[in-house]
XYZ file of N, CA and C in Angstrom:
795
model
N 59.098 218.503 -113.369
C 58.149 217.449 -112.986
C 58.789 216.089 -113.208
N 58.720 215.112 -112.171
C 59.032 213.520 -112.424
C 59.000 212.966 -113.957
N 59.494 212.445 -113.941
C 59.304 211.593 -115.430
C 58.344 210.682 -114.758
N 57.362 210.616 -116.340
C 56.124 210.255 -116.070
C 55.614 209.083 -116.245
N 56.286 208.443 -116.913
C 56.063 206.697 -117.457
C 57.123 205.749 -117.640
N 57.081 204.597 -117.711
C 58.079 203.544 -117.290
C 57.190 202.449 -118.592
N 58.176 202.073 -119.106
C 57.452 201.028 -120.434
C 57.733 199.746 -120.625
N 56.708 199.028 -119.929
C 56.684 197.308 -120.065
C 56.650 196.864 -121.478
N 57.941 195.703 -121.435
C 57.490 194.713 -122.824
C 57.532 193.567 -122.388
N 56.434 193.022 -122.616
C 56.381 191.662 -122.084
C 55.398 190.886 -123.355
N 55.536 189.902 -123.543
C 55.280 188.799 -124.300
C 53.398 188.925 -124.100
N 52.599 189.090 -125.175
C 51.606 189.084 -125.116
C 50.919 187.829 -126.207
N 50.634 187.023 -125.531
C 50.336 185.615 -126.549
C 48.559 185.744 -127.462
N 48.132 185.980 -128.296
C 47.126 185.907 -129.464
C 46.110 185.404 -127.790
N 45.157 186.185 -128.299
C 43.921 186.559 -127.319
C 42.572 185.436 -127.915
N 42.288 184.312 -127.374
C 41.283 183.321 -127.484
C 39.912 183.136 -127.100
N 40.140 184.374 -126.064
C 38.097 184.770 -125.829
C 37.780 185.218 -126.406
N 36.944 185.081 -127.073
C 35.566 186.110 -128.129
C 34.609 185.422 -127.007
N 33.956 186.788 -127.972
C 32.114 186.784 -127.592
C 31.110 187.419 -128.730
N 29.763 186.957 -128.506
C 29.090 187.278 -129.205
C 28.301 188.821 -129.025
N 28.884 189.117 -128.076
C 28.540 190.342 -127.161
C 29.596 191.035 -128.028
N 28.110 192.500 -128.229
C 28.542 193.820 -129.267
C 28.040 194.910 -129.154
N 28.827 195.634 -127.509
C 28.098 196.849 -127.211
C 28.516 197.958 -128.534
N 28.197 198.787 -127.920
C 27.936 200.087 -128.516
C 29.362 200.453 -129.110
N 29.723 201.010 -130.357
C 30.961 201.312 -130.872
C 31.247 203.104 -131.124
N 31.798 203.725 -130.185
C 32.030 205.225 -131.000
C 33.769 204.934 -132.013
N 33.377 206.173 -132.713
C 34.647 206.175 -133.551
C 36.216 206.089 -132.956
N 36.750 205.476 -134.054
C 38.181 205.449 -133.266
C 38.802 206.803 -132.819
N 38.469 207.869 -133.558
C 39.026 209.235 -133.626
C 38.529 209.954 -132.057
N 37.330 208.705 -131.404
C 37.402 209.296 -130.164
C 38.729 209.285 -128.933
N 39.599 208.123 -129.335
C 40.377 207.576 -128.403
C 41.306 208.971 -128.553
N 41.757 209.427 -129.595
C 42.747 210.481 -129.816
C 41.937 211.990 -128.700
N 40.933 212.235 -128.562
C 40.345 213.214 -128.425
C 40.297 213.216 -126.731
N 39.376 211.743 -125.868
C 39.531 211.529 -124.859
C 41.215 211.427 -124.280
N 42.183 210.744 -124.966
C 43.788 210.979 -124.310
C 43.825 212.864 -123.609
N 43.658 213.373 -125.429
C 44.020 215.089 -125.427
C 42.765 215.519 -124.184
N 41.832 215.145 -123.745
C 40.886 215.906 -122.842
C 41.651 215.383 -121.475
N 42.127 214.141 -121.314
C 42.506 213.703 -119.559
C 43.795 214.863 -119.643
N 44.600 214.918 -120.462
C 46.245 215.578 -120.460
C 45.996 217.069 -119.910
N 44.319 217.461 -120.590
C 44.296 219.003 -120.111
C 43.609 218.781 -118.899
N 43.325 218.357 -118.437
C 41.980 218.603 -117.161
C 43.431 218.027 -115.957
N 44.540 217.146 -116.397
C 45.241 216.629 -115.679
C 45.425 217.356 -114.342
N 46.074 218.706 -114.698
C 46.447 219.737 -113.488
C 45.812 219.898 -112.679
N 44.367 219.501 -112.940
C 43.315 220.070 -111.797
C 42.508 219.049 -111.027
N 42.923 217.651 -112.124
C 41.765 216.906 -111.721
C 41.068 216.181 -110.215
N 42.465 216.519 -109.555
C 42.263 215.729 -108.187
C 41.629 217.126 -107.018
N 41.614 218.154 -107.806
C 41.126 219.438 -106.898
C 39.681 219.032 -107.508
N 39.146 218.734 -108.303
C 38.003 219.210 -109.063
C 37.153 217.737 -108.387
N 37.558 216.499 -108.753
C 36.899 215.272 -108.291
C 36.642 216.038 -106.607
N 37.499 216.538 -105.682
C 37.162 216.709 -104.571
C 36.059 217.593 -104.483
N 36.136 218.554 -105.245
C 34.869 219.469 -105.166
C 33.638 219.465 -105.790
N 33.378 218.787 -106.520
C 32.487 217.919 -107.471
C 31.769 216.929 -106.601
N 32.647 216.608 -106.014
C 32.010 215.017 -105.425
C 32.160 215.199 -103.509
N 32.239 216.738 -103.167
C 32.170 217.125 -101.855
C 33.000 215.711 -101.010
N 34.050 215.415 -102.056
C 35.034 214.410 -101.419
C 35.191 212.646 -101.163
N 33.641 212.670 -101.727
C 32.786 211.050 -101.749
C 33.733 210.505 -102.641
N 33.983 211.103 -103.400
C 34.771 210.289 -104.580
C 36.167 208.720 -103.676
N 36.179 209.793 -102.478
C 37.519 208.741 -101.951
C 36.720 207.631 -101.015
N 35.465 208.200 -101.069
C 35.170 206.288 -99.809
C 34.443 205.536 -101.137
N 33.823 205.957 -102.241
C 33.775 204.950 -103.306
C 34.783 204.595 -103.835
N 36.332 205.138 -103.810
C 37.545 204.363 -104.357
C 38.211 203.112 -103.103
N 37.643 203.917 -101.944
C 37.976 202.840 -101.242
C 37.035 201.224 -101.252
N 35.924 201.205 -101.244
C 35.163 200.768 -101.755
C 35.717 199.762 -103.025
N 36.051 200.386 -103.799
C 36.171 199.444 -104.719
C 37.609 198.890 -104.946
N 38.597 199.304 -104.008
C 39.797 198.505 -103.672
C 39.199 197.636 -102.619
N 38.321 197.555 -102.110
C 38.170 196.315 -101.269
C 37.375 195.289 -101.639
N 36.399 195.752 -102.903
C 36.058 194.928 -103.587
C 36.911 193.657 -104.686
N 38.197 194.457 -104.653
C 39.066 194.066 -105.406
C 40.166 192.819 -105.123
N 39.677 192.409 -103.561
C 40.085 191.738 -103.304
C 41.580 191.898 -102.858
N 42.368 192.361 -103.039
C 43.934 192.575 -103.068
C 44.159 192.835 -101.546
N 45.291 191.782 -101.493
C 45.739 192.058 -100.087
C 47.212 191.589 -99.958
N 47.785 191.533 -98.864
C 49.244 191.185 -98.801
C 49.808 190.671 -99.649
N 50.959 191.469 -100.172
C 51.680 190.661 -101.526
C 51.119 190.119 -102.959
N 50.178 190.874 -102.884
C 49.764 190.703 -104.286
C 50.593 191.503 -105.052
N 50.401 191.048 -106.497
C 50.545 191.724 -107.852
C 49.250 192.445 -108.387
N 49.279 193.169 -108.065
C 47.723 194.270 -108.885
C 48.084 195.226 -109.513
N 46.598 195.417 -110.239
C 46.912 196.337 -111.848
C 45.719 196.974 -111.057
N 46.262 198.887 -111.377
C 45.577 199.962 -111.383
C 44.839 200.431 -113.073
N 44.185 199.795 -113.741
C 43.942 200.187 -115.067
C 43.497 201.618 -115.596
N 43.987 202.166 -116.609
C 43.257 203.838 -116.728
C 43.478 204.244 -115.120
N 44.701 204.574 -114.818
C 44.963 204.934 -113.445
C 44.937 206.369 -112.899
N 44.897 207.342 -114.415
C 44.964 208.579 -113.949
C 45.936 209.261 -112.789
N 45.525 209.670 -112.081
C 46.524 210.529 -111.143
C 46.950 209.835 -110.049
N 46.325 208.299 -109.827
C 46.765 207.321 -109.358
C 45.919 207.212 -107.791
N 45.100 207.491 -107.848
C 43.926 207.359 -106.045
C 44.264 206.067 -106.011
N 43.547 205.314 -106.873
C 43.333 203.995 -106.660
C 44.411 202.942 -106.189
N 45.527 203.396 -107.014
C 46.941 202.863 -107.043
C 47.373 203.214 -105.508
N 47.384 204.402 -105.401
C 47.775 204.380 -103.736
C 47.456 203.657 -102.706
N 45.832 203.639 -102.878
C 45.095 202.642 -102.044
C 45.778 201.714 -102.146
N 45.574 200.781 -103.431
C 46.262 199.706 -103.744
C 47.638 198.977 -102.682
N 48.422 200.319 -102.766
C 49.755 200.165 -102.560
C 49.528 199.988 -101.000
N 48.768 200.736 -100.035
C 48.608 200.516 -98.705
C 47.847 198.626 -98.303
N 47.332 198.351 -99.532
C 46.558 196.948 -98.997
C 47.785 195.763 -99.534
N 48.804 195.958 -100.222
C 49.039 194.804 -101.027
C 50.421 194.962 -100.110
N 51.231 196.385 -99.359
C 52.424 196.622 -98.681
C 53.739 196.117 -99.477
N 54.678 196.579 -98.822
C 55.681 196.544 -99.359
C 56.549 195.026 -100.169
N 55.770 194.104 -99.729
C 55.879 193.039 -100.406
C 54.762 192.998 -101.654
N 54.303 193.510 -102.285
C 53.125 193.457 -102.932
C 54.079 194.418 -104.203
N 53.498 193.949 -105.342
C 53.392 195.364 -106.328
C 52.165 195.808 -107.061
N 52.417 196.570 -107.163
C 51.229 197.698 -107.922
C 51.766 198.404 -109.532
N 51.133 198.151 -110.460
C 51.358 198.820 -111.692
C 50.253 199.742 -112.217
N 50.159 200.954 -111.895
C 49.314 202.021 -112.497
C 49.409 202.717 -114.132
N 48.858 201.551 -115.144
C 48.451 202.372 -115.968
C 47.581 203.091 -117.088
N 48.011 203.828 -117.768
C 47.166 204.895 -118.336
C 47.846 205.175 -119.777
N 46.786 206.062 -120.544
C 47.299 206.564 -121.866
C 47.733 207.675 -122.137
N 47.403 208.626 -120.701
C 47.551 209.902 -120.517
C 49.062 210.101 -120.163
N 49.900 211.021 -120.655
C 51.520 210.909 -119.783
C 51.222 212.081 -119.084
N 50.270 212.880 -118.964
C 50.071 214.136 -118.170
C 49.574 213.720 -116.865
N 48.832 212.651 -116.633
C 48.109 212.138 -115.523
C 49.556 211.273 -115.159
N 50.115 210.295 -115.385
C 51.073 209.769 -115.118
C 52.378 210.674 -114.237
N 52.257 211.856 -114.739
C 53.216 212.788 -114.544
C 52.952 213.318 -113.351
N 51.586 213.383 -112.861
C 50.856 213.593 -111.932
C 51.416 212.999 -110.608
N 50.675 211.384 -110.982
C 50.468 210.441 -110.690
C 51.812 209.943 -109.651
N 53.091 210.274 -110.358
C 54.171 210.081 -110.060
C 55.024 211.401 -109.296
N 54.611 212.095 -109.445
C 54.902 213.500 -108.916
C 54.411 213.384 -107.114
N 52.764 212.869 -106.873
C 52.426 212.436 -105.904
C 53.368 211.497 -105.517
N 53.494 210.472 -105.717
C 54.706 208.951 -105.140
C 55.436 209.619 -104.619
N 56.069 210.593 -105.216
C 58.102 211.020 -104.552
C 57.625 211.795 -103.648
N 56.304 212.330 -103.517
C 56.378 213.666 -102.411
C 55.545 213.186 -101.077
N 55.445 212.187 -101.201
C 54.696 211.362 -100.397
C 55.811 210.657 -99.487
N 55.640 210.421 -97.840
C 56.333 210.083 -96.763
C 56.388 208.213 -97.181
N 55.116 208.082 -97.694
C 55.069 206.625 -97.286
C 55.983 205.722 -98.025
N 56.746 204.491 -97.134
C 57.535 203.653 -97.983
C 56.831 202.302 -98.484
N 55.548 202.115 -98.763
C 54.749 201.512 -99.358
C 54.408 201.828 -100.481
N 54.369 203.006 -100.973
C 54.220 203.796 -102.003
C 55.519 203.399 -102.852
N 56.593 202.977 -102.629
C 57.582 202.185 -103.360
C 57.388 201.695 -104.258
N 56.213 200.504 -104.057
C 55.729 199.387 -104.729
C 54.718 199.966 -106.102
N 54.895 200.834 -106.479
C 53.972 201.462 -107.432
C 55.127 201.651 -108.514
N 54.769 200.985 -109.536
C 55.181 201.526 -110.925
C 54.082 202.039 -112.301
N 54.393 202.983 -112.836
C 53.542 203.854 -113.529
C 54.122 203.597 -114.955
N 53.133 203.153 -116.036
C 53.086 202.509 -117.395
C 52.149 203.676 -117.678
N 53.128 203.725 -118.735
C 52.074 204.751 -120.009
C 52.321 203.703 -121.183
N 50.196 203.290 -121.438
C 49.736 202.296 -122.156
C 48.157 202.149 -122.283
N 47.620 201.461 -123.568
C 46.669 201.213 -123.649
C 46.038 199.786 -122.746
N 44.656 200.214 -122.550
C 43.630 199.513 -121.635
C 43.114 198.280 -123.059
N 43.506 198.858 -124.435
C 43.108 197.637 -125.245
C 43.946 196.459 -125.614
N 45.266 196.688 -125.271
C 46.238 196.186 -125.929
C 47.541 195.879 -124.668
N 47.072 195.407 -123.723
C 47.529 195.379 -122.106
C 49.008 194.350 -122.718
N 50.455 195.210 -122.043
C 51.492 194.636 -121.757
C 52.149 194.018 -121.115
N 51.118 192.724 -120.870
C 51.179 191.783 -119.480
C 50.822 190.836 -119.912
N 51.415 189.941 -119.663
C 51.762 187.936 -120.139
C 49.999 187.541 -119.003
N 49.457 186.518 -120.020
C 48.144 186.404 -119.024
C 48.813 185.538 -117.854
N 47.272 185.473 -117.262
C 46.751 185.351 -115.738
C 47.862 186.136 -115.004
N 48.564 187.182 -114.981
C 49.547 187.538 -114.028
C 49.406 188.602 -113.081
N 48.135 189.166 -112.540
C 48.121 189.713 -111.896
C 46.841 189.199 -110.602
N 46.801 189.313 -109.450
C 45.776 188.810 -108.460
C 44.637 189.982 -108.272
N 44.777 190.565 -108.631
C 43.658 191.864 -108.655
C 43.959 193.016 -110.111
N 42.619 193.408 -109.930
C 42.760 194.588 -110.831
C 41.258 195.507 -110.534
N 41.412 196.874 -110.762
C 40.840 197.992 -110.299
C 40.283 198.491 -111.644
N 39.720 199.611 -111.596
C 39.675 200.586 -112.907
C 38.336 201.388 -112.512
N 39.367 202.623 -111.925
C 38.272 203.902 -111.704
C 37.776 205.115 -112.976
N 36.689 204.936 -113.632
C 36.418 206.031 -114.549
C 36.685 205.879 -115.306
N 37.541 204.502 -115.723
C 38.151 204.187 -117.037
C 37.360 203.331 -118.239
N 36.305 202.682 -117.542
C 35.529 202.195 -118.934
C 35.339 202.568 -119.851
N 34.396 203.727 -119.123
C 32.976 204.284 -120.065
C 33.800 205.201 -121.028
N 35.247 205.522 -120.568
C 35.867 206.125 -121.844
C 37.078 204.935 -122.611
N 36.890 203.887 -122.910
C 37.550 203.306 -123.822
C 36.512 202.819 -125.052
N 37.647 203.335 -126.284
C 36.663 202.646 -127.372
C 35.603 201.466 -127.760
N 36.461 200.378 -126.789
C 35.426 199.204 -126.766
C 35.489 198.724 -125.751
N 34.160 198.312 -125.183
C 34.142 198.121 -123.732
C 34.177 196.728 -123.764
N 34.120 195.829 -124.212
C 34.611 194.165 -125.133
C 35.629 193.970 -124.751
N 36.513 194.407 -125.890
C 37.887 194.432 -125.815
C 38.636 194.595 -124.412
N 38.480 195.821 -123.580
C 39.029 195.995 -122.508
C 38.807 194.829 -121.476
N 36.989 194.418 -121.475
C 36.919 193.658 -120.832
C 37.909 192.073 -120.824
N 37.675 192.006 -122.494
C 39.087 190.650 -122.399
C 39.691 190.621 -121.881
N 40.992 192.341 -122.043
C 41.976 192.289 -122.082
C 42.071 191.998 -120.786
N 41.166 192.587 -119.542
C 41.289 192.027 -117.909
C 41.273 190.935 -117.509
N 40.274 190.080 -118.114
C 40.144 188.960 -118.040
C 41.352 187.998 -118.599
N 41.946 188.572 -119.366
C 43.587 187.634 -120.063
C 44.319 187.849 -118.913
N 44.224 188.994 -118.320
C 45.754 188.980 -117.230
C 45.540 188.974 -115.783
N 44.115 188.690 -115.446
C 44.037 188.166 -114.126
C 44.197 187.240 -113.991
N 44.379 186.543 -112.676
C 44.942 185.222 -112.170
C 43.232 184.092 -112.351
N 43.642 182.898 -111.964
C 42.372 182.341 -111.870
C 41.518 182.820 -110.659
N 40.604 183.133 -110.096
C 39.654 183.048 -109.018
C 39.874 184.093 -108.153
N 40.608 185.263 -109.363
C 40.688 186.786 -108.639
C 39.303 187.484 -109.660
N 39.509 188.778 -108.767
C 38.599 189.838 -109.242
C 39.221 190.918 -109.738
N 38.398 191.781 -110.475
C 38.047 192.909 -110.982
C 37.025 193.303 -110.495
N 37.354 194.793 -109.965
C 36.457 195.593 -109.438
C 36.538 197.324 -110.696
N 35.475 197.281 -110.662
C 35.426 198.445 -111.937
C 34.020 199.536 -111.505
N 34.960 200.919 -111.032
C 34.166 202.070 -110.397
C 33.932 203.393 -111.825
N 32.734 203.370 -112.008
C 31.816 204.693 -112.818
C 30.844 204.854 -112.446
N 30.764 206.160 -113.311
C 28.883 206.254 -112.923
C 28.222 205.610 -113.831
N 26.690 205.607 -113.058
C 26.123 204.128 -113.094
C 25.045 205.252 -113.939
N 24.617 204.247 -115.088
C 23.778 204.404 -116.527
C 22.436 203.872 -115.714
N 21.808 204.906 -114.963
C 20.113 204.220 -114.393
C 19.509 203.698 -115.869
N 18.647 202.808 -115.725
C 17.245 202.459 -116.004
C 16.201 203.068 -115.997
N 16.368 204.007 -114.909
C 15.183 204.727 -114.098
C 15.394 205.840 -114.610
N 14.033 206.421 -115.359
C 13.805 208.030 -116.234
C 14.335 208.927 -115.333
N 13.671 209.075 -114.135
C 13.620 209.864 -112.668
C 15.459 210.208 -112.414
N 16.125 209.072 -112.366
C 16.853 209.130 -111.574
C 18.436 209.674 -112.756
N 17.903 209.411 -113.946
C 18.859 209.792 -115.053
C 18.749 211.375 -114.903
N 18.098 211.937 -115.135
C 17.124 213.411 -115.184
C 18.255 214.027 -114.388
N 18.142 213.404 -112.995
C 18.680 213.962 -111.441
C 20.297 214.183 -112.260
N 20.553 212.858 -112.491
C 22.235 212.793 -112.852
C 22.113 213.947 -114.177
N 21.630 213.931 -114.924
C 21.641 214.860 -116.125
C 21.495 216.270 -115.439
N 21.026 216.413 -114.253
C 20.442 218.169 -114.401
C 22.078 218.298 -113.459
N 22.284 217.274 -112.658
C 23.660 217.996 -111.743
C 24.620 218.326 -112.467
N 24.834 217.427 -113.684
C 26.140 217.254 -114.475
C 26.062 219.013 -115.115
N 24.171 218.961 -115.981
C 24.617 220.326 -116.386
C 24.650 221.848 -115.577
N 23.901 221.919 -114.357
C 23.658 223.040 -113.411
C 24.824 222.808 -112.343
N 25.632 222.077 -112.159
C 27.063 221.629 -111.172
C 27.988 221.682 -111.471
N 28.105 220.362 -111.999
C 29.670 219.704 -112.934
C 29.994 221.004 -113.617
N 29.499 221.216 -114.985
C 29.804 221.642 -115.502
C 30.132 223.617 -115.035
N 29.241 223.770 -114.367
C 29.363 225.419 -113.654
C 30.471 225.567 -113.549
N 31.257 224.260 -112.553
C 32.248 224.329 -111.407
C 33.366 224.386 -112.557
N 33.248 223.336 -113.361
C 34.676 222.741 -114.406
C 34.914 224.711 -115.065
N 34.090 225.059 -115.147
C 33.928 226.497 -115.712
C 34.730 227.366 -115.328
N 34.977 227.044 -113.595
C 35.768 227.973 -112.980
C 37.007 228.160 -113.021
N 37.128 226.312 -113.773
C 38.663 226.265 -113.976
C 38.638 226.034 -115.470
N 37.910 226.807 -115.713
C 37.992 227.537 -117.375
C 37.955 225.764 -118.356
N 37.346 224.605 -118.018
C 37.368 223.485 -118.012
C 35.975 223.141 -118.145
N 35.059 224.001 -118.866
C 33.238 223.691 -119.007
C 33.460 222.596 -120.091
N 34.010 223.028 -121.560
C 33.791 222.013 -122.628
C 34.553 220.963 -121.972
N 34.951 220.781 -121.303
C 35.658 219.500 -121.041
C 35.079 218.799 -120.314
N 34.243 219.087 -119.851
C 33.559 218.549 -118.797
C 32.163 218.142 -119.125
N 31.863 218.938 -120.073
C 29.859 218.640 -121.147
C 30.544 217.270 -121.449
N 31.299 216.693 -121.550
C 31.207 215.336 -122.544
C 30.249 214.296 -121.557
N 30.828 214.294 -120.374
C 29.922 213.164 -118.808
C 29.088 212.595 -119.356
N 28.248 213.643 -119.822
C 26.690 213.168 -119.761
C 26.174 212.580 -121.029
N 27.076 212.572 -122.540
C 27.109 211.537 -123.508
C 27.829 210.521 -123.776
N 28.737 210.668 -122.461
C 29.585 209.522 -122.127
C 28.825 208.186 -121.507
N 28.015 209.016 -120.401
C 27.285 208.108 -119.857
C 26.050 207.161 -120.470
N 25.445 208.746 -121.217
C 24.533 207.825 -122.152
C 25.041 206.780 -123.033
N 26.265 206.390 -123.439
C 26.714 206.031 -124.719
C 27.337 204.734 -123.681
N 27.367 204.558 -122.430
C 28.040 203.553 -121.035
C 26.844 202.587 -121.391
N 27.138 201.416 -120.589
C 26.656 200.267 -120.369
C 25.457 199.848 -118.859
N 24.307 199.825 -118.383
C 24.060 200.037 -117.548
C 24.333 198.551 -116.582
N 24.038 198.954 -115.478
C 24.545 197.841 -114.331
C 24.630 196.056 -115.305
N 23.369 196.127 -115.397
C 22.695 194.720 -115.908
C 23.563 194.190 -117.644
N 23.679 195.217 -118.379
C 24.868 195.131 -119.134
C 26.020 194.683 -118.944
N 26.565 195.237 -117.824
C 27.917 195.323 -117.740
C 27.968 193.903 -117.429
N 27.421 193.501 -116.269
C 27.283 191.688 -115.339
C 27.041 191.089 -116.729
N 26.459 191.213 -118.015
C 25.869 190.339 -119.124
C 27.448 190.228 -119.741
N 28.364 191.189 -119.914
C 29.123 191.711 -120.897
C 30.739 191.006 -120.135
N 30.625 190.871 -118.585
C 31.447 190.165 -117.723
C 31.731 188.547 -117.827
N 30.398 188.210 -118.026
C 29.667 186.844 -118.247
C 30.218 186.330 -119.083
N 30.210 187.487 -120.540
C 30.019 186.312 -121.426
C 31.608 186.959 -122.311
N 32.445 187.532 -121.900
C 33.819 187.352 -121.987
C 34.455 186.448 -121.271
N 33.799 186.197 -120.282
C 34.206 184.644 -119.195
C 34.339 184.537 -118.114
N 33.957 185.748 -117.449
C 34.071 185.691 -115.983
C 33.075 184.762 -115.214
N 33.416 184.067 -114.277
C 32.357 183.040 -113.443
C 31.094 183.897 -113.038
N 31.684 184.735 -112.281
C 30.265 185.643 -111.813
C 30.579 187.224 -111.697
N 29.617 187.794 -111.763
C 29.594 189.245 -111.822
C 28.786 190.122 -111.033
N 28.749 191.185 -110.330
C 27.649 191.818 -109.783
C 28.086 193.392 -109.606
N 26.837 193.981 -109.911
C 27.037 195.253 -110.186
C 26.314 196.205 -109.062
N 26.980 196.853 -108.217
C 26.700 197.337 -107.301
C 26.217 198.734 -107.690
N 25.135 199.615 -107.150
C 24.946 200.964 -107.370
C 25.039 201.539 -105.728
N 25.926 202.729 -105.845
C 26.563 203.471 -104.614
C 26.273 204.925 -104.822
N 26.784 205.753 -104.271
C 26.404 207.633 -104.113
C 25.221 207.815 -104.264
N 24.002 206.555 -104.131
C 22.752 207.055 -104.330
C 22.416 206.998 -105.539
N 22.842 206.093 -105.885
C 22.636 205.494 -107.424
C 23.461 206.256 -108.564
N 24.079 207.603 -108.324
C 24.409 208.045 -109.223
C 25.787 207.203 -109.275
N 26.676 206.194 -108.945
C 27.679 205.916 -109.249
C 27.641 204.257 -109.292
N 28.291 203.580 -109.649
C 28.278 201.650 -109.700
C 29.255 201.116 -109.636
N 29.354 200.093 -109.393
C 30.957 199.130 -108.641
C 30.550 197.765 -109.864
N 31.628 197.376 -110.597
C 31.308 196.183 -111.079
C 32.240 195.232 -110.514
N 31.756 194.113 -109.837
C 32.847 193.085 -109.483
C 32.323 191.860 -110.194
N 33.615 191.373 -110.503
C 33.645 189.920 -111.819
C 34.979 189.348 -110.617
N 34.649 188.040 -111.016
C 35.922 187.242 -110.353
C 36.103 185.789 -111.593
N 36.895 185.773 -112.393
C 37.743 185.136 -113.116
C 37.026 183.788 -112.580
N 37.331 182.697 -113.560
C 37.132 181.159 -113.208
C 38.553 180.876 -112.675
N 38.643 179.384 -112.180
C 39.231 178.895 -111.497
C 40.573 178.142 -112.374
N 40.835 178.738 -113.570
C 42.029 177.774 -114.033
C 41.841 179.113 -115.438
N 43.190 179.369 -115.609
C 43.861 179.965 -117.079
C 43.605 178.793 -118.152
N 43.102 179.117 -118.997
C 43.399 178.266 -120.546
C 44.522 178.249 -121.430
């Protein structure tokens, strides 16, 4: 298999946004546990999102690369990139003058991730480099990227604060972040729906690929997520100008787009 990661050092200067904003905290000992769950599900995961999500999964990633703003010759960040969907997209909107950096904490998804690139025809796909790294502790000099993505990657980082900074440090001025999960309803009704598929579906299917416990976590993941109106509060007040939180697949899924103010500090 490809070698799986490529390791940026770049100058990261003492981080000056705070906020008074203090979502929800699970233990650190989760971060060790979520890495070890993406590394095993890795092998399968792009068969399983397809069959899970009867394939929707790819017009909501498209979706939220176009929310993302990125286009010719940009510099964009794929964050928590996993097996790399997003990054590909990426790589077709930003072209061969553009780069793309996909990364992740997982080196099994990376391994993936990169395994796809070489076997792939396209010479746009060039422009993709794959970092194995944390979403808290980002190895990128601020404002330096014109877009940034992040599919599925929130609702599993330890602090959803922190990450949010860390996007907000290395986007450019008066770019966006576009950020795709499922969406934490409000609505009793409509949680229920997402709760009964995860356990009579999701989980059946993950079963087949001998992948059930790995897959029960979704649904205390989600509970333990931020809902739409959160997230736009939590965008806000790390510093983004404006925020809006889109709900898609029929509510069971959400798009967050934030776009940076107009000047780096």
């Amino acid at each position: 298999m490809i070698a799986a990661s490529v390791h940026l050092i770049l100058h990261r200067p003492p981080n000056h946004h705070r906020s008074i904003f203090r979502p929800r905290r699970r233990p650190v000992r989760c971060a060790a546990e979520r890495q070890a769950l993406f590394s095993r599900i890795a092998p399968v995961y792009d068969s399983l999102n397809d069959v899970l999500s009867l394939g929707q999964h790819r017009i909501w990633k498209r979706m939220a690369v176009s929310w993302s703003g990125a286009r010719e010759g940009n510099n964009v960040l794929d964050l928590c990139c996993g097996s790399g969907d997003l990054a590909f997209l990426l790589s077709e909107k930003v072209g061969p003058n553009g780069k793309v950096i996909g990364l992740d904490f997982s080196k099994e998804q990376l391994s993936v991730a990169s395994s796809r690139q070489h076997s792939c025809s396209k010479a746009c796909y060039n422009n993709i480099e794959w970092v194995e790294g944390n979403a808290l502790e980002l190895p990128f000099s601020d404002c330096y990227f014109d877009a940034i993505t992040m599919g599925y990657g929130l609702r599993n980082v330890i602090n959803f604060h922190k990450a949010m900074e860390e996007m907000y440090r290395v986007l450019k001025p008066s770019s966006n972040v576009s950020i795709l999960d499922f969406n934490k309803s409000t609505d009793a009704f409509s949680t229920s729906i997402q709760e009964w598929m995860i356990d009579n579906l999701v989980v059946p299917v993950a079963n087949g690929y001998g992948l059930a416990e790995e897959y029960k976590y979704l649904k205390s993941s989600i509970q333990d997520f931020l809902t739409g109106k959160e997230l736009e509060k939590l965008a806000l007040e790390v510093g983004f100008a404006n925020s809006k939180h889109f709900e898609i697949g029929g509510g069971l899924m959400g798009n967050l787009v934030a776009t940076r103010n107009e000047r780096c500090h």
